[in-house]
Amino acid sequence: MKKILIMLLVATASLTACKKDDDKKKEEATGGNATVTAGNYGFDGGNAGKFSSTKAGMVQVTAAGQTTFTVTAIRDGGNESITIILLQKAAVGKYRIGPQDDNGGIMISKDYAKAGDAALNYSTDLSGTNMAGGGEINITKVEGNTVEGTFYAVAYNGNQKEAFAEQGSFKGILK
């Protein structure tokens, strides 16, 4: 299951990174269908400040009998991104995430356009000596296609460096 989650995180980040220039211009003109914020986030022991994305996307897909709820956000004015994946249909509740949990995960990236670079991408699914990624996804409201929630995460990259997102929230319409 963990290998599936990592593959989903990389695939989601790769899809986000492969947008054509025309798609970017259209997205900038129309905005996204969700917003994502984090009151505090950072990388490698540093604090980057607040994360805000007004052009985030929220989807729910069922394939091979597995429903996956995903929120993907690129920071306004930057390349940092946060991707939230819940391995089930969006439903009100709290979901622990981490190497020991099969609920999903969060990926925090320094540069969404470089999805294959293990040094720039951090996952709650990674663990090792003296480190364990994890966090929580809390879906607080599901009304029709509108979903709202909160999250926090501690994630690690391939070099065992840490990224974090605190006081996170998301709100949007499923597409």
Short mmCIF file of C-alpha atoms in Angstrom, two decimals:
data_model
loop_
_atom_site.label_atom_id
_atom_site.label_comp_id
_atom_site.label_asym_id
_atom_site.label_seq_id
_atom_site.Cartn_x
_atom_site.Cartn_y
_atom_site.Cartn_z
CA MET A 1 0.00 0.00 0.00
CA LYS A 2 2.85 2.40 0.81
CA LYS A 3 4.41 1.91 -2.62
CA ILE A 4 1.02 2.71 -4.17
CA LEU A 5 0.80 5.92 -2.11
CA ILE A 6 4.28 7.07 -3.13
CA MET A 7 3.46 6.32 -6.77
CA LEU A 8 0.20 8.29 -6.47
CA LEU A 9 2.03 11.24 -4.90
CA VAL A 10 4.68 11.30 -7.63
CA ALA A 11 2.08 10.84 -10.38
CA THR A 12 -0.06 13.67 -9.01
CA ALA A 13 2.93 15.98 -8.76
CA SER A 14 4.05 14.98 -12.27
CA LEU A 15 0.63 15.69 -13.73
CA THR A 16 0.61 19.09 -12.09
CA ALA A 17 4.08 19.82 -13.46
CA CYS A 18 3.17 18.91 -17.04
CA LYS A 19 0.63 21.65 -17.74
CA LYS A 20 0.97 23.45 -21.05
CA ASP A 21 1.54 27.21 -21.07
CA ASP A 22 -1.97 27.71 -22.51
CA ASP A 23 -3.44 25.76 -19.59
CA LYS A 24 -1.48 27.91 -17.12
CA LYS A 25 -2.73 31.11 -18.74
CA LYS A 26 -6.31 29.83 -18.66
CA GLU A 27 -5.95 28.76 -15.00
CA GLU A 28 -4.52 32.16 -14.06
CA ALA A 29 -7.46 33.86 -15.73
CA THR A 30 -10.16 31.67 -14.17
CA GLY A 31 -8.60 30.50 -10.88
CA GLY A 32 -8.92 27.05 -9.37
CA ASN A 33 -11.81 25.26 -7.77
CA ALA A 34 -10.27 25.23 -4.28
CA THR A 35 -8.10 27.18 -1.86
CA VAL A 36 -5.40 25.80 0.42
CA THR A 37 -3.55 27.60 3.20
CA ALA A 38 -1.04 26.72 5.90
CA GLY A 39 -0.38 29.18 8.71
CA ASN A 40 3.22 28.00 8.90
CA TYR A 41 5.36 25.79 6.66
CA GLY A 42 9.04 25.25 5.98
CA PHE A 43 11.86 23.09 4.72
CA ASP A 44 15.13 21.71 6.11
CA GLY A 45 14.89 23.35 9.53
CA GLY A 46 13.83 26.73 8.16
CA ASN A 47 10.52 28.55 8.31
CA ALA A 48 9.12 29.72 4.96
CA GLY A 49 6.11 31.48 6.52
CA LYS A 50 2.55 31.17 5.28
CA PHE A 51 1.39 29.05 2.35
CA SER A 52 -1.56 30.31 0.30
CA SER A 53 -2.97 28.90 -2.93
CA THR A 54 -6.04 30.30 -4.61
CA LYS A 55 -5.63 28.09 -7.70
CA ALA A 56 -5.78 24.69 -6.06
CA GLY A 57 -7.63 21.68 -7.43
CA MET A 58 -9.75 19.06 -5.69
CA VAL A 59 -10.74 15.75 -7.31
CA GLN A 60 -12.19 12.41 -6.33
CA VAL A 61 -11.55 9.43 -8.60
CA THR A 62 -12.42 5.74 -8.42
CA ALA A 63 -10.19 3.31 -10.31
CA ALA A 64 -9.87 -0.45 -9.88
CA GLY A 65 -12.29 -0.30 -6.95
CA GLN A 66 -10.21 2.28 -5.01
CA THR A 67 -11.64 5.77 -4.45
CA THR A 68 -9.06 8.51 -3.90
CA PHE A 69 -9.71 12.09 -2.75
CA THR A 70 -6.90 14.48 -3.75
CA VAL A 71 -6.19 18.17 -3.16
CA THR A 72 -3.28 19.74 -5.06
CA ALA A 73 -2.08 23.31 -4.47
CA ILE A 74 0.76 25.44 -5.81
CA ARG A 75 1.69 28.43 -3.66
CA ASP A 76 0.56 31.73 -5.16
CA GLY A 77 3.65 33.43 -6.62
CA GLY A 78 5.95 30.43 -6.11
CA ASN A 79 6.77 26.83 -7.02
CA GLU A 80 6.17 25.19 -3.63
CA SER A 81 3.25 22.77 -3.56
CA ILE A 82 1.21 20.70 -1.16
CA THR A 83 -0.63 17.57 -2.28
CA ILE A 84 -3.08 15.81 0.04
CA ILE A 85 -4.21 12.28 -0.83
CA LEU A 86 -6.86 10.38 1.12
CA LEU A 87 -7.27 6.77 0.01
CA GLN A 88 -11.06 6.82 0.25
CA LYS A 89 -14.09 8.91 -0.60
CA ALA A 90 -14.20 12.33 1.08
CA ALA A 91 -16.20 11.91 4.30
CA VAL A 92 -16.32 13.88 7.55
CA GLY A 93 -13.72 12.51 9.95
CA LYS A 94 -10.11 12.60 11.12
CA TYR A 95 -7.55 10.50 9.28
CA ARG A 96 -4.05 9.86 10.64
CA ILE A 97 -1.36 9.67 7.99
CA GLY A 98 2.16 8.32 8.14
CA PRO A 99 4.31 5.27 7.45
CA GLN A 100 2.22 3.10 9.79
CA ASP A 101 -1.17 4.26 8.45
CA ASP A 102 -2.95 3.29 5.24
CA ASN A 103 -5.24 6.34 5.00
CA GLY A 104 -3.18 8.34 2.49
CA GLY A 105 -0.49 10.96 2.79
CA ILE A 106 0.75 14.47 2.14
CA MET A 107 3.57 15.53 -0.15
CA ILE A 108 5.23 18.91 0.26
CA SER A 109 7.46 20.06 -2.58
CA LYS A 110 9.97 22.87 -2.99
CA ASP A 111 9.35 22.84 -6.75
CA TYR A 112 6.30 21.14 -8.26
CA ALA A 113 7.95 21.19 -11.70
CA LYS A 114 10.69 18.83 -10.47
CA ALA A 115 8.55 15.94 -9.25
CA GLY A 116 11.30 13.37 -9.84
CA ASP A 117 13.90 15.10 -7.64
CA ALA A 118 13.97 13.22 -4.31
CA ALA A 119 15.78 16.12 -2.60
CA LEU A 120 12.97 18.58 -3.40
CA ASN A 121 9.95 16.39 -2.56
CA TYR A 122 8.95 15.44 0.97
CA SER A 123 6.43 12.74 1.91
CA THR A 124 4.63 11.80 5.14
CA ASP A 125 5.10 8.20 4.02
CA LEU A 126 8.87 8.24 4.57
CA SER A 127 10.56 7.11 7.78
CA GLY A 128 13.97 6.03 8.95
CA THR A 129 16.38 6.29 11.85
CA ASN A 130 15.16 9.00 14.26
CA MET A 131 12.50 10.23 11.83
CA ALA A 132 8.92 9.38 10.98
CA GLY A 133 6.67 11.37 8.71
CA GLY A 134 3.04 11.81 9.61
CA GLY A 135 0.17 14.12 10.35
CA GLU A 136 -3.58 14.34 10.06
CA ILE A 137 -6.25 15.14 7.51
CA ASN A 138 -9.50 16.32 9.12
CA ILE A 139 -12.47 16.65 6.78
CA THR A 140 -14.90 18.93 8.61
CA LYS A 141 -17.63 19.40 5.99
CA VAL A 142 -18.97 17.57 2.96
CA GLU A 143 -22.06 19.11 1.35
CA GLY A 144 -22.80 17.97 -2.18
CA ASN A 145 -19.56 18.62 -4.08
CA THR A 146 -18.18 21.09 -1.51
CA VAL A 147 -15.47 19.76 0.82
CA GLU A 148 -13.69 21.59 3.66
CA GLY A 149 -11.08 20.49 6.12
CA THR A 150 -7.83 21.01 7.97
CA PHE A 151 -4.46 19.27 7.96
CA TYR A 152 -0.95 19.23 9.36
CA ALA A 153 2.08 17.26 8.27
CA VAL A 154 5.71 16.43 8.94
CA ALA A 155 7.34 14.97 5.83
CA TYR A 156 10.81 13.81 4.80
CA ASN A 157 12.71 13.73 1.52
CA GLY A 158 15.14 11.13 0.18
CA ASN A 159 18.01 12.81 2.06
CA GLN A 160 16.17 12.55 5.41
CA LYS A 161 15.56 16.32 5.53
CA GLU A 162 12.28 17.57 7.02
CA ALA A 163 9.44 19.71 5.70
CA PHE A 164 6.33 20.68 7.64
CA ALA A 165 2.94 22.35 7.25
CA GLU A 166 0.94 23.53 10.27
CA GLN A 167 -2.51 25.07 10.67
CA GLY A 168 -3.46 23.94 7.18
CA SER A 169 -6.90 24.24 5.66
CA PHE A 170 -8.58 23.43 2.35
CA LYS A 171 -11.94 24.31 0.88
CA GLY A 172 -13.33 23.74 -2.56
CA ILE A 173 -15.60 22.04 -5.04
CA LEU A 174 -14.87 18.53 -6.29
CA LYS A 175 -14.36 18.38 -10.04
#
